[in-house]
Amino acid sequence: MAIRNIRVVPDEILRKKSKEVECVDEKILMLLDDMADTMYNTGNGAGLAAPQVGILKRLVVIDMGEGLIKLINPRIVDSSGKQEVTEGCLSVPGKWGRLKRPAKVKVEALNEKNEKFTIVGTGDLAKCLCHEIDHLEGILFIDKAIEVVSE
């Protein structure tokens, strides 16, 4: 495993759309492990998307304190409700924003064994899933924020 450099604004890669993972191979599995190590190394990250480490692949890792979730080609297939949340981002250091997110999301993805699975997130997990999947589309929380404040 390796700690990778986290890209920060205004790095152009953060604004590009990521490509689908065609084959879940050893290279992808190693990248997911590196992403998890990088996220844990920050001390305050709950999620990380591949573009944040300079790779335009549809990969996300999340840990909201209940264990590591690895998502390959995640997509939101359903959402409901609304919540106003506060978000920060490892790629936008020193800034926080208030924004509206769905209160509940249903996400389909592949796991490390190339098997399709579904995860349903509510509250903070819904927020995190939306935030990380936005990264795969080149969207940052500051694009959707009602208000952005600096530390």
C-alpha positions as a LaTeX table, in Angstrom:
\begin{tabular}{lrrr}
\hline
Residue & $x$ (\AA) & $y$ (\AA) & $z$ (\AA) \\
\hline
Met1 & 0.00 & 0.00 & 0.00 \\
Ala2 & 1.04 & 3.56 & $-0.56$ \\
Ile3 & 0.02 & 7.02 & 0.52 \\
Arg4 & $-0.81$ & 9.08 & $-2.56$ \\
Asn5 & $-0.78$ & 12.84 & $-2.98$ \\
Ile6 & $-4.20$ & 14.44 & $-2.73$ \\
Arg7 & $-4.95$ & 16.88 & $-5.54$ \\
Val8 & $-6.33$ & 20.24 & $-4.46$ \\
Val9 & $-8.11$ & 23.07 & $-6.24$ \\
Pro10 & $-7.40$ & 24.48 & $-8.76$ \\
Asp11 & $-5.98$ & 21.17 & $-10.13$ \\
Glu12 & $-7.81$ & 20.59 & $-13.43$ \\
Ile13 & $-8.15$ & 16.83 & $-12.92$ \\
Leu14 & $-10.73$ & 17.53 & $-10.19$ \\
Arg15 & $-13.01$ & 19.02 & $-12.87$ \\
Lys16 & $-12.87$ & 16.07 & $-15.28$ \\
Lys17 & $-15.35$ & 13.22 & $-15.58$ \\
Ser18 & $-14.03$ & 9.81 & $-14.56$ \\
Lys19 & $-14.16$ & 6.73 & $-16.77$ \\
Glu20 & $-15.90$ & 3.46 & $-15.94$ \\
Val21 & $-13.69$ & 0.67 & $-14.66$ \\
Glu22 & $-13.76$ & $-2.00$ & $-17.39$ \\
Cys23 & $-11.96$ & $-4.74$ & $-15.49$ \\
Val24 & $-11.54$ & $-5.25$ & $-11.75$ \\
Asp25 & $-7.92$ & $-6.42$ & $-11.76$ \\
Glu26 & $-4.97$ & $-6.32$ & $-9.36$ \\
Lys27 & $-4.14$ & $-2.76$ & $-10.42$ \\
Ile28 & $-7.64$ & $-1.56$ & $-9.46$ \\
Leu29 & $-7.56$ & $-3.48$ & $-6.17$ \\
Met30 & $-4.18$ & $-1.96$ & $-5.31$ \\
Leu31 & $-5.46$ & 1.52 & $-6.17$ \\
Leu32 & $-8.46$ & 1.04 & $-3.85$ \\
Asp33 & $-6.09$ & $-0.03$ & $-1.05$ \\
Asp34 & $-3.85$ & 3.00 & $-1.71$ \\
Met35 & $-6.91$ & 5.27 & $-1.65$ \\
Ala36 & $-8.00$ & 3.82 & 1.70 \\
Asp37 & $-4.50$ & 4.26 & 3.16 \\
Thr38 & $-4.40$ & 7.83 & 1.86 \\
Met39 & $-7.83$ & 8.63 & 3.33 \\
Tyr40 & $-6.90$ & 7.17 & 6.73 \\
Asn41 & $-3.59$ & 9.05 & 6.67 \\
Thr42 & $-5.38$ & 12.43 & 6.52 \\
Gly43 & $-6.82$ & 12.04 & 9.99 \\
Asn44 & $-10.11$ & 13.69 & 9.06 \\
Gly45 & $-11.29$ & 12.18 & 5.76 \\
Ala46 & $-14.48$ & 10.11 & 5.59 \\
Gly47 & $-14.23$ & 9.42 & 1.87 \\
Leu48 & $-11.96$ & 9.69 & $-1.12$ \\
Ala49 & $-12.59$ & 9.45 & $-4.86$ \\
Ala50 & $-9.95$ & 8.40 & $-7.39$ \\
Pro51 & $-9.76$ & 11.83 & $-9.09$ \\
Gln52 & $-8.56$ & 13.23 & $-5.77$ \\
Val53 & $-5.40$ & 11.13 & $-6.16$ \\
Gly54 & $-5.08$ & 12.00 & $-9.85$ \\
Ile55 & $-6.78$ & 8.93 & $-11.37$ \\
Leu56 & $-9.83$ & 9.41 & $-13.60$ \\
Lys57 & $-11.49$ & 6.11 & $-12.71$ \\
Arg58 & $-14.91$ & 5.62 & $-11.09$ \\
Leu59 & $-13.60$ & 4.45 & $-7.69$ \\
Val60 & $-14.58$ & 5.58 & $-4.20$ \\
Val61 & $-13.62$ & 4.58 & $-0.67$ \\
Ile62 & $-15.67$ & 5.60 & 2.38 \\
Asp63 & $-15.38$ & 4.98 & 6.10 \\
Met64 & $-17.91$ & 6.72 & 8.33 \\
Gly65 & $-16.61$ & 4.87 & 11.39 \\
Glu66 & $-18.37$ & 1.59 & 10.68 \\
Gly67 & $-15.80$ & 0.00 & 8.40 \\
Leu68 & $-14.34$ & 0.55 & 4.96 \\
Ile69 & $-16.64$ & 0.60 & 1.93 \\
Lys70 & $-15.07$ & 0.23 & $-1.51$ \\
Leu71 & $-17.18$ & 1.19 & $-4.51$ \\
Ile72 & $-16.35$ & 0.50 & $-8.15$ \\
Asn73 & $-18.46$ & 2.30 & $-10.77$ \\
Pro74 & $-20.93$ & 3.63 & $-8.18$ \\
Arg75 & $-24.10$ & 5.34 & $-9.32$ \\
Ile76 & $-27.05$ & 6.76 & $-7.46$ \\
Val77 & $-30.18$ & 4.93 & $-8.61$ \\
Asp78 & $-32.66$ & 6.48 & $-6.19$ \\
Ser79 & $-32.81$ & 9.33 & $-3.70$ \\
Ser80 & $-35.42$ & 10.80 & $-1.39$ \\
Gly81 & $-35.91$ & 13.51 & 1.18 \\
Lys82 & $-33.73$ & 16.54 & 1.79 \\
Gln83 & $-31.21$ & 17.52 & 4.40 \\
Glu84 & $-29.10$ & 20.62 & 4.88 \\
Val85 & $-25.53$ & 19.59 & 5.59 \\
Thr86 & $-22.11$ & 21.05 & 6.24 \\
Glu87 & $-19.31$ & 19.67 & 4.10 \\
Gly88 & $-15.59$ & 20.02 & 3.73 \\
Cys89 & $-13.26$ & 18.30 & 1.30 \\
Leu90 & $-9.66$ & 17.12 & 1.34 \\
Ser91 & $-9.29$ & 18.70 & $-2.13$ \\
Val92 & $-10.64$ & 22.06 & $-0.96$ \\
Pro93 & $-8.60$ & 22.63 & 2.20 \\
Gly94 & $-9.65$ & 25.27 & 4.68 \\
Lys95 & $-13.18$ & 25.72 & 3.33 \\
Trp96 & $-16.57$ & 24.47 & 4.53 \\
Gly97 & $-19.93$ & 24.83 & 2.91 \\
Arg98 & $-23.63$ & 24.50 & 3.65 \\
Leu99 & $-25.61$ & 22.69 & 1.00 \\
Lys100 & $-28.68$ & 20.57 & 0.41 \\
Arg101 & $-28.34$ & 16.85 & $-0.20$ \\
Pro102 & $-30.82$ & 13.97 & $-0.33$ \\
Ala103 & $-31.60$ & 12.48 & 3.09 \\
Lys104 & $-31.47$ & 8.96 & 1.63 \\
Val105 & $-29.74$ & 7.50 & $-1.42$ \\
Lys106 & $-29.57$ & 4.09 & $-3.00$ \\
Val107 & $-26.29$ & 3.36 & $-4.79$ \\
Glu108 & $-25.41$ & 0.46 & $-7.06$ \\
Ala109 & $-21.74$ & $-0.46$ & $-7.52$ \\
Leu110 & $-19.35$ & $-3.33$ & $-7.97$ \\
Asn111 & $-17.32$ & $-4.79$ & $-5.11$ \\
Glu112 & $-13.74$ & $-6.05$ & $-5.22$ \\
Lys113 & $-14.93$ & $-9.41$ & $-6.57$ \\
Asn114 & $-16.62$ & $-7.68$ & $-9.52$ \\
Glu115 & $-20.05$ & $-8.45$ & $-8.02$ \\
Lys116 & $-22.89$ & $-5.96$ & $-8.22$ \\
Phe117 & $-24.24$ & $-4.77$ & $-4.87$ \\
Thr118 & $-26.50$ & $-2.08$ & $-3.49$ \\
Ile119 & $-25.90$ & 0.20 & $-0.53$ \\
Val120 & $-28.52$ & 2.46 & 1.02 \\
Gly121 & $-27.26$ & 5.46 & 2.92 \\
Thr122 & $-29.14$ & 7.89 & 5.14 \\
Gly123 & $-27.97$ & 11.02 & 6.92 \\
Asp124 & $-24.19$ & 11.42 & 6.93 \\
Leu125 & $-23.62$ & 8.32 & 4.78 \\
Ala126 & $-26.03$ & 9.68 & 2.15 \\
Lys127 & $-24.13$ & 12.98 & 2.23 \\
Cys128 & $-20.78$ & 11.22 & 1.84 \\
Leu129 & $-21.97$ & 8.98 & $-1.01$ \\
Cys130 & $-23.30$ & 12.02 & $-2.89$ \\
His131 & $-20.13$ & 14.02 & $-2.24$ \\
Glu132 & $-17.79$ & 11.27 & $-3.47$ \\
Ile133 & $-19.89$ & 10.34 & $-6.51$ \\
Asp134 & $-19.99$ & 14.05 & $-7.43$ \\
His135 & $-16.17$ & 13.92 & $-7.58$ \\
Leu136 & $-16.48$ & 11.28 & $-10.33$ \\
Glu137 & $-18.44$ & 13.82 & $-12.39$ \\
Gly138 & $-15.93$ & 16.63 & $-11.81$ \\
Ile139 & $-18.25$ & 18.36 & $-9.32$ \\
Leu140 & $-17.00$ & 19.81 & $-6.03$ \\
Phe141 & $-19.13$ & 20.68 & $-2.99$ \\
Ile142 & $-18.32$ & 24.37 & $-3.52$ \\
Asp143 & $-20.27$ & 24.18 & $-6.81$ \\
Lys144 & $-23.47$ & 23.30 & $-4.94$ \\
Ala145 & $-22.94$ & 25.25 & $-1.72$ \\
Ile146 & $-25.47$ & 27.77 & $-0.45$ \\
Glu147 & $-22.64$ & 29.35 & 1.52 \\
Val148 & $-18.87$ & 28.70 & 1.70 \\
Val149 & $-16.77$ & 29.77 & 4.66 \\
Ser150 & $-13.02$ & 29.68 & 5.21 \\
Glu151 & $-11.37$ & 28.48 & 8.39 \\
\hline
\end{tabular}
